[in-house]
PDB file of C-alpha atoms in Angstrom:
ATOM      1  CA  UNK A  16      -7.973  -5.127 -14.555  1.00  0.00           C
ATOM      2  CA  UNK A  17      -5.000  -2.829 -13.818  1.00  0.00           C
ATOM      3  CA  UNK A  18      -1.501  -4.397 -13.715  1.00  0.00           C
ATOM      4  CA  UNK A  19       1.503  -2.338 -12.534  1.00  0.00           C
ATOM      5  CA  UNK A  20       5.136  -3.357 -13.283  1.00  0.00           C
ATOM      6  CA  UNK A  21       7.992  -1.812 -11.352  1.00  0.00           C
ATOM      7  CA  UNK A  22      11.734  -1.740 -12.073  1.00  0.00           C
ATOM      8  CA  UNK A  23      14.321  -2.309 -10.780  1.00  0.00           C
ATOM      9  CA  UNK A  24      13.602  -4.608  -7.881  1.00  0.00           C
ATOM     10  CA  UNK A  25      16.757  -3.522  -6.130  1.00  0.00           C
ATOM     11  CA  UNK A  26      18.814  -0.369  -6.572  1.00  0.00           C
ATOM     12  CA  UNK A  27      22.067   0.557  -4.833  1.00  0.00           C
ATOM     13  CA  UNK A  28      23.522   4.059  -5.067  1.00  0.00           C
ATOM     14  CA  UNK A  29      26.197   6.112  -3.488  1.00  0.00           C
ATOM     15  CA  UNK A  30      25.176   8.866  -1.096  1.00  0.00           C
ATOM     16  CA  UNK A  31      24.644  12.039  -3.180  1.00  0.00           C
ATOM     17  CA  UNK A  32      23.863  10.233  -6.388  1.00  0.00           C
ATOM     18  CA  UNK A  33      20.328  10.161  -8.017  1.00  0.00           C
ATOM     19  CA  UNK A  34      18.012   7.228  -7.985  1.00  0.00           C
ATOM     20  CA  UNK A  35      15.337   6.495 -10.566  1.00  0.00           C
ATOM     21  CA  UNK A  36      12.499   3.918 -10.274  1.00  0.00           C
ATOM     22  CA  UNK A  37      10.189   3.238 -13.197  1.00  0.00           C
ATOM     23  CA  UNK A  38       6.714   1.923 -13.415  1.00  0.00           C
ATOM     24  CA  UNK A  39       4.412   0.980 -16.207  1.00  0.00           C
ATOM     25  CA  UNK A  40       0.614   0.452 -15.916  1.00  0.00           C
ATOM     26  CA  UNK A  41      -1.820  -1.333 -18.228  1.00  0.00           C
ATOM     27  CA  UNK A  42      -5.119   0.462 -17.805  1.00  0.00           C
ATOM     28  CA  UNK A  43      -5.230   3.697 -19.795  1.00  0.00           C
ATOM     29  CA  UNK A  44      -8.117   4.898 -17.725  1.00  0.00           C
ATOM     30  CA  UNK A  45      -6.082   5.040 -14.543  1.00  0.00           C
ATOM     31  CA  UNK A  46      -5.744   8.633 -13.407  1.00  0.00           C
ATOM     32  CA  UNK A  47      -3.927   8.632 -10.086  1.00  0.00           C
ATOM     33  CA  UNK A  48      -0.326   7.476  -9.425  1.00  0.00           C
ATOM     34  CA  UNK A  49       1.053   7.688  -5.918  1.00  0.00           C
ATOM     35  CA  UNK A  50       4.418   6.644  -4.531  1.00  0.00           C
ATOM     36  CA  UNK A  51       4.918   5.029  -1.185  1.00  0.00           C
ATOM     37  CA  UNK A  52       8.034   4.546   0.977  1.00  0.00           C
ATOM     38  CA  UNK A  53       8.155   1.662   3.396  1.00  0.00           C
ATOM     39  CA  UNK A  54      10.975   1.479   5.913  1.00  0.00           C
ATOM     40  CA  UNK A  55      11.825  -1.844   7.424  1.00  0.00           C
ATOM     41  CA  UNK A  56       9.078  -3.072   9.758  1.00  0.00           C
ATOM     42  CA  UNK A  57       6.966   0.116   9.183  1.00  0.00           C
ATOM     43  CA  UNK A  58       3.833   1.022   7.331  1.00  0.00           C
ATOM     44  CA  UNK A  59       3.911   2.323   3.704  1.00  0.00           C
ATOM     45  CA  UNK A  60       3.797   6.071   3.721  1.00  0.00           C
ATOM     46  CA  UNK A  61       2.759   8.401   0.849  1.00  0.00           C
ATOM     47  CA  UNK A  62       5.705  10.507  -0.365  1.00  0.00           C
ATOM     48  CA  UNK A  63       4.385  11.991  -3.522  1.00  0.00           C
ATOM     49  CA  UNK A  64       1.523  11.525  -6.003  1.00  0.00           C
ATOM     50  CA  UNK A  65       0.581  12.680  -9.469  1.00  0.00           C
ATOM     51  CA  UNK A  66      -2.691  12.868 -11.246  1.00  0.00           C
ATOM     52  CA  UNK A  67      -3.198  12.243 -14.997  1.00  0.00           C
ATOM     53  CA  UNK A  68      -3.675  15.902 -15.878  1.00  0.00           C
ATOM     54  CA  UNK A  69      -0.107  16.679 -14.807  1.00  0.00           C
ATOM     55  CA  UNK A  70       3.130  15.611 -16.442  1.00  0.00           C
ATOM     56  CA  UNK A  71       5.514  16.307 -13.586  1.00  0.00           C
ATOM     57  CA  UNK A  72       5.500  17.146  -9.902  1.00  0.00           C
ATOM     58  CA  UNK A  73       8.331  17.985  -7.575  1.00  0.00           C
ATOM     59  CA  UNK A  74       8.710  18.094  -3.796  1.00  0.00           C
ATOM     60  CA  UNK A  75      12.252  19.069  -2.639  1.00  0.00           C
ATOM     61  CA  UNK A  76      14.537  16.127  -3.554  1.00  0.00           C
ATOM     62  CA  UNK A  77      11.831  13.911  -5.052  1.00  0.00           C
ATOM     63  CA  UNK A  78       9.999  14.260  -8.360  1.00  0.00           C
ATOM     64  CA  UNK A  79       7.600  12.150 -10.251  1.00  0.00           C
ATOM     65  CA  UNK A  80       7.034  12.234 -13.995  1.00  0.00           C
ATOM     66  CA  UNK A  81       4.089  10.794 -15.981  1.00  0.00           C
ATOM     67  CA  UNK A  82       3.938   9.811 -19.613  1.00  0.00           C
ATOM     68  CA  UNK A  83       0.261   8.960 -20.305  1.00  0.00           C
ATOM     69  CA  UNK A  84       0.832   8.037 -23.878  1.00  0.00           C
ATOM     70  CA  UNK A  85       3.433   5.357 -23.015  1.00  0.00           C
ATOM     71  CA  UNK A  86       1.730   4.533 -19.663  1.00  0.00           C
ATOM     72  CA  UNK A  87       4.958   5.104 -17.809  1.00  0.00           C
ATOM     73  CA  UNK A  88       5.645   6.958 -14.590  1.00  0.00           C
ATOM     74  CA  UNK A  89       8.855   7.392 -12.687  1.00  0.00           C
ATOM     75  CA  UNK A  90      10.166   8.473  -9.299  1.00  0.00           C
ATOM     76  CA  UNK A  91      13.392  10.490  -9.154  1.00  0.00           C
ATOM     77  CA  UNK A  92      15.287  11.093  -5.973  1.00  0.00           C
ATOM     78  CA  UNK A  93      18.207  13.500  -6.144  1.00  0.00           C
ATOM     79  CA  UNK A  94      21.042  13.891  -3.640  1.00  0.00           C
ATOM     80  CA  UNK A  95      20.278  10.659  -1.964  1.00  0.00           C
ATOM     81  CA  UNK A  96      20.902  10.211   1.700  1.00  0.00           C
ATOM     82  CA  UNK A  97      21.268   7.036   3.789  1.00  0.00           C
ATOM     83  CA  UNK A  98      17.753   7.725   5.288  1.00  0.00           C
ATOM     84  CA  UNK A  99      16.301   7.317   1.805  1.00  0.00           C
ATOM     85  CA  UNK A 100      17.057   3.619   2.115  1.00  0.00           C
ATOM     86  CA  UNK A 101      13.688   1.791   2.009  1.00  0.00           C
ATOM     87  CA  UNK A 102      11.364  -0.104  -0.195  1.00  0.00           C
ATOM     88  CA  UNK A 103       9.473   2.110  -2.584  1.00  0.00           C
ATOM     89  CA  UNK A 104       6.180   1.195  -4.194  1.00  0.00           C
ATOM     90  CA  UNK A 105       4.367   2.830  -7.104  1.00  0.00           C
ATOM     91  CA  UNK A 106       0.645   2.362  -7.570  1.00  0.00           C
ATOM     92  CA  UNK A 107      -2.081   3.193  -9.989  1.00  0.00           C
ATOM     93  CA  UNK A 108      -5.750   3.639  -9.689  1.00  0.00           C
ATOM     94  CA  UNK A 109      -8.900   4.996 -11.334  1.00  0.00           C
ATOM     95  CA  UNK A 110     -10.480   7.556  -9.047  1.00  0.00           C
ATOM     96  CA  UNK A 111      -8.955   5.719  -6.078  1.00  0.00           C
ATOM     97  CA  UNK A 112     -11.386   2.843  -6.500  1.00  0.00           C
ATOM     98  CA  UNK A 113      -8.472   0.699  -5.451  1.00  0.00           C
ATOM     99  CA  UNK A 114      -4.764   1.135  -5.429  1.00  0.00           C
ATOM    100  CA  UNK A 115      -2.810  -1.468  -7.484  1.00  0.00           C
ATOM    101  CA  UNK A 116       0.695  -1.594  -6.307  1.00  0.00           C
ATOM    102  CA  UNK A 117       3.897  -2.338  -8.190  1.00  0.00           C
ATOM    103  CA  UNK A 118       6.226  -5.113  -6.777  1.00  0.00           C
ATOM    104  CA  UNK A 119       8.490  -2.688  -4.926  1.00  0.00           C
ATOM    105  CA  UNK A 120      12.060  -1.462  -5.294  1.00  0.00           C
ATOM    106  CA  UNK A 121      14.534  -1.889  -2.487  1.00  0.00           C
ATOM    107  CA  UNK A 122      16.758   1.212  -2.510  1.00  0.00           C
ATOM    108  CA  UNK A 123      19.988   1.111  -0.559  1.00  0.00           C
ATOM    109  CA  UNK A 124      21.992   4.342  -0.251  1.00  0.00           C
ATOM    110  CA  UNK A 125      25.580   3.757   0.815  1.00  0.00           C
ATOM    111  CA  UNK A 126      27.436   6.431   2.743  1.00  0.00           C
TER     112      UNK A 126
ATOM    113  CA  UNK B  13      -2.770  10.320  18.191  1.00  0.00           C
ATOM    114  CA  UNK B  14      -2.536   7.311  15.880  1.00  0.00           C
ATOM    115  CA  UNK B  15      -4.559   8.010  12.728  1.00  0.00           C
ATOM    116  CA  UNK B  16      -5.095   4.397  11.737  1.00  0.00           C
ATOM    117  CA  UNK B  17      -4.580   1.850  14.467  1.00  0.00           C
ATOM    118  CA  UNK B  18      -4.520  -1.875  14.193  1.00  0.00           C
ATOM    119  CA  UNK B  19      -4.621  -4.600  16.857  1.00  0.00           C
ATOM    120  CA  UNK B  20      -2.851  -6.794  17.495  1.00  0.00           C
ATOM    121  CA  UNK B  21       0.508  -5.903  16.105  1.00  0.00           C
ATOM    122  CA  UNK B  22       1.701  -9.527  16.165  1.00  0.00           C
ATOM    123  CA  UNK B  23      -0.366 -12.706  16.064  1.00  0.00           C
ATOM    124  CA  UNK B  24       1.010 -16.186  16.177  1.00  0.00           C
ATOM    125  CA  UNK B  25      -1.514 -19.010  15.933  1.00  0.00           C
ATOM    126  CA  UNK B  26      -1.900 -22.594  14.930  1.00  0.00           C
ATOM    127  CA  UNK B  27      -3.358 -23.912  11.768  1.00  0.00           C
ATOM    128  CA  UNK B  28      -7.123 -24.337  11.799  1.00  0.00           C
ATOM    129  CA  UNK B  29      -7.663 -21.591  14.433  1.00  0.00           C
ATOM    130  CA  UNK B  30      -9.962 -18.606  13.926  1.00  0.00           C
ATOM    131  CA  UNK B  31      -8.633 -15.094  14.547  1.00  0.00           C
ATOM    132  CA  UNK B  32      -9.557 -11.490  14.180  1.00  0.00           C
ATOM    133  CA  UNK B  33      -7.711  -8.240  13.493  1.00  0.00           C
ATOM    134  CA  UNK B  34      -9.262  -4.872  14.324  1.00  0.00           C
ATOM    135  CA  UNK B  35      -8.736  -1.518  12.656  1.00  0.00           C
ATOM    136  CA  UNK B  36      -9.849   1.896  13.636  1.00  0.00           C
ATOM    137  CA  UNK B  37      -9.303   5.334  12.050  1.00  0.00           C
ATOM    138  CA  UNK B  38      -9.871   8.627  13.658  1.00  0.00           C
ATOM    139  CA  UNK B  39      -9.375  10.683  10.458  1.00  0.00           C
ATOM    140  CA  UNK B  40     -13.077  10.812   9.484  1.00  0.00           C
ATOM    141  CA  UNK B  41     -12.335   9.025   6.322  1.00  0.00           C
ATOM    142  CA  UNK B  42     -15.146   7.363   4.308  1.00  0.00           C
ATOM    143  CA  UNK B  43     -13.313   4.413   2.797  1.00  0.00           C
ATOM    144  CA  UNK B  44     -11.333   1.696   4.549  1.00  0.00           C
ATOM    145  CA  UNK B  45      -9.316  -1.122   3.054  1.00  0.00           C
ATOM    146  CA  UNK B  46      -7.456  -4.306   3.930  1.00  0.00           C
ATOM    147  CA  UNK B  47      -4.221  -5.146   2.111  1.00  0.00           C
ATOM    148  CA  UNK B  48      -2.090  -8.259   2.409  1.00  0.00           C
ATOM    149  CA  UNK B  49       1.726  -7.976   2.139  1.00  0.00           C
ATOM    150  CA  UNK B  50       3.431 -11.365   1.538  1.00  0.00           C
ATOM    151  CA  UNK B  51       6.973 -12.335   2.304  1.00  0.00           C
ATOM    152  CA  UNK B  52       8.135 -10.829  -1.057  1.00  0.00           C
ATOM    153  CA  UNK B  53       6.693  -7.473   0.080  1.00  0.00           C
ATOM    154  CA  UNK B  54       3.918  -7.550  -2.595  1.00  0.00           C
ATOM    155  CA  UNK B  55       0.950  -5.400  -1.444  1.00  0.00           C
ATOM    156  CA  UNK B  56      -2.340  -6.815  -2.630  1.00  0.00           C
ATOM    157  CA  UNK B  57      -5.854  -5.432  -1.973  1.00  0.00           C
ATOM    158  CA  UNK B  58      -8.361  -7.693  -0.220  1.00  0.00           C
ATOM    159  CA  UNK B  59     -11.411  -5.637   0.598  1.00  0.00           C
ATOM    160  CA  UNK B  60     -12.673  -2.094   0.476  1.00  0.00           C
ATOM    161  CA  UNK B  61     -15.518  -0.595   2.507  1.00  0.00           C
ATOM    162  CA  UNK B  62     -17.140   2.747   1.834  1.00  0.00           C
ATOM    163  CA  UNK B  63     -19.214   4.052   4.802  1.00  0.00           C
ATOM    164  CA  UNK B  64     -19.811   0.580   6.107  1.00  0.00           C
ATOM    165  CA  UNK B  65     -20.692  -0.907   2.691  1.00  0.00           C
ATOM    166  CA  UNK B  66     -18.485  -3.529   1.006  1.00  0.00           C
ATOM    167  CA  UNK B  67     -17.420  -2.209  -2.427  1.00  0.00           C
ATOM    168  CA  UNK B  68     -14.403  -4.428  -3.276  1.00  0.00           C
ATOM    169  CA  UNK B  69     -13.861  -8.042  -2.640  1.00  0.00           C
ATOM    170  CA  UNK B  70     -10.754  -9.196  -4.569  1.00  0.00           C
ATOM    171  CA  UNK B  71     -11.305 -12.983  -4.905  1.00  0.00           C
ATOM    172  CA  UNK B  72     -10.287 -13.607  -1.394  1.00  0.00           C
ATOM    173  CA  UNK B  73     -11.202 -17.021   0.083  1.00  0.00           C
ATOM    174  CA  UNK B  74     -14.462 -16.883   1.972  1.00  0.00           C
ATOM    175  CA  UNK B  75     -12.556 -17.907   5.115  1.00  0.00           C
ATOM    176  CA  UNK B  76     -11.810 -14.141   5.300  1.00  0.00           C
ATOM    177  CA  UNK B  77     -14.761 -12.129   6.395  1.00  0.00           C
ATOM    178  CA  UNK B  78     -14.525  -8.306   6.885  1.00  0.00           C
ATOM    179  CA  UNK B  79     -16.984  -6.415   9.055  1.00  0.00           C
ATOM    180  CA  UNK B  80     -17.495  -2.720   9.373  1.00  0.00           C
ATOM    181  CA  UNK B  81     -19.790  -1.793  12.323  1.00  0.00           C
ATOM    182  CA  UNK B  82     -19.336   1.932  11.479  1.00  0.00           C
ATOM    183  CA  UNK B  83     -17.280   3.971   9.130  1.00  0.00           C
ATOM    184  CA  UNK B  84     -14.388   4.321  11.590  1.00  0.00           C
ATOM    185  CA  UNK B  85     -13.910   0.628  12.105  1.00  0.00           C
ATOM    186  CA  UNK B  86     -13.073  -2.283   9.744  1.00  0.00           C
ATOM    187  CA  UNK B  87     -12.257  -5.692  11.237  1.00  0.00           C
ATOM    188  CA  UNK B  88     -11.031  -8.871   9.559  1.00  0.00           C
ATOM    189  CA  UNK B  89     -12.034 -12.264  10.762  1.00  0.00           C
ATOM    190  CA  UNK B  90     -10.208 -15.334   9.428  1.00  0.00           C
ATOM    191  CA  UNK B  91     -11.479 -18.827   9.869  1.00  0.00           C
ATOM    192  CA  UNK B  92      -9.557 -22.039   9.636  1.00  0.00           C
ATOM    193  CA  UNK B  93      -6.191 -20.376   9.339  1.00  0.00           C
ATOM    194  CA  UNK B  94      -3.716 -21.915   6.863  1.00  0.00           C
ATOM    195  CA  UNK B  95       0.109 -21.668   6.630  1.00  0.00           C
ATOM    196  CA  UNK B  96      -0.289 -19.551   3.423  1.00  0.00           C
ATOM    197  CA  UNK B  97      -2.174 -16.897   5.407  1.00  0.00           C
ATOM    198  CA  UNK B  98       1.023 -15.884   7.107  1.00  0.00           C
ATOM    199  CA  UNK B  99       1.735 -12.296   5.993  1.00  0.00           C
ATOM    200  CA  UNK B 100       1.492  -8.738   7.248  1.00  0.00           C
ATOM    201  CA  UNK B 101      -2.042  -7.340   6.951  1.00  0.00           C
ATOM    202  CA  UNK B 102      -2.412  -3.624   6.568  1.00  0.00           C
ATOM    203  CA  UNK B 103      -5.605  -1.620   7.170  1.00  0.00           C
ATOM    204  CA  UNK B 104      -5.784   1.709   5.347  1.00  0.00           C
ATOM    205  CA  UNK B 105      -8.292   4.529   4.922  1.00  0.00           C
ATOM    206  CA  UNK B 106      -8.839   7.379   2.525  1.00  0.00           C
ATOM    207  CA  UNK B 107     -11.218  10.339   2.461  1.00  0.00           C
ATOM    208  CA  UNK B 108     -13.894  10.882  -0.083  1.00  0.00           C
ATOM    209  CA  UNK B 109     -12.898  13.181  -2.869  1.00  0.00           C
ATOM    210  CA  UNK B 110      -9.268  12.828  -2.118  1.00  0.00           C
ATOM    211  CA  UNK B 111      -6.731  10.235  -2.976  1.00  0.00           C
ATOM    212  CA  UNK B 112      -4.222   9.663  -0.226  1.00  0.00           C
ATOM    213  CA  UNK B 113      -4.256   6.388   1.633  1.00  0.00           C
ATOM    214  CA  UNK B 114      -3.158   6.350   5.277  1.00  0.00           C
ATOM    215  CA  UNK B 115      -1.957   2.985   6.393  1.00  0.00           C
ATOM    216  CA  UNK B 116      -2.085   1.367   9.735  1.00  0.00           C
ATOM    217  CA  UNK B 117       1.096  -0.088  11.319  1.00  0.00           C
ATOM    218  CA  UNK B 118       0.197  -3.573  10.171  1.00  0.00           C
ATOM    219  CA  UNK B 119      -0.432  -6.928  11.825  1.00  0.00           C
ATOM    220  CA  UNK B 120       2.102  -9.607  11.392  1.00  0.00           C
ATOM    221  CA  UNK B 121       0.246 -12.931  11.279  1.00  0.00           C
ATOM    222  CA  UNK B 122       2.240 -16.126  11.598  1.00  0.00           C
ATOM    223  CA  UNK B 123       0.455 -19.458  11.259  1.00  0.00           C
ATOM    224  CA  UNK B 124       2.316 -22.438  12.600  1.00  0.00           C
TER     225      UNK B 124
END
């Protein structure tokens, strides 16, 4: 079955800097890769996703890149703000059969 | 209007008890899920239902029994609760032909 690894487990950045979180997946058939943000005590919320027929997608300060050959995908957050502080999860699935999540990255943005 | 609602939000109970968690979605989605988030924040799928039919059961102990009376509801009943069942349980739903999951607000289960 699918296995998703996520790094780093914690990430601290200064406000205004960029943050990058990386994931690798094992099942080359996976074709959907979402990213979720979970604030303390809250539900995970979808912030961006990418499908396997696309290499990059951007939405304002966040972007996701996908390298199908290497089975890597990454989340990039530019101009970080304190409200970006949260736990971020990557996930992978085949046709949304089930989402397999990475282990999460705790991002702290210091003012 | 809450899209995916779970009750209760908190549940504290003793070992050996039986408890239920309820989930309802008003999004018209076809598929509903239960995920367990442990103390290390790891999110793991437990069950998936598509239009009331069980399609995924991820090697969950049979003390856990999901029930879907209709496609808008997915409940989780847990028998003989154990300390290791303590976690946050999230319900989620997704529409057919689309990929985004919408999560409920979670139920924090504490077994003492």
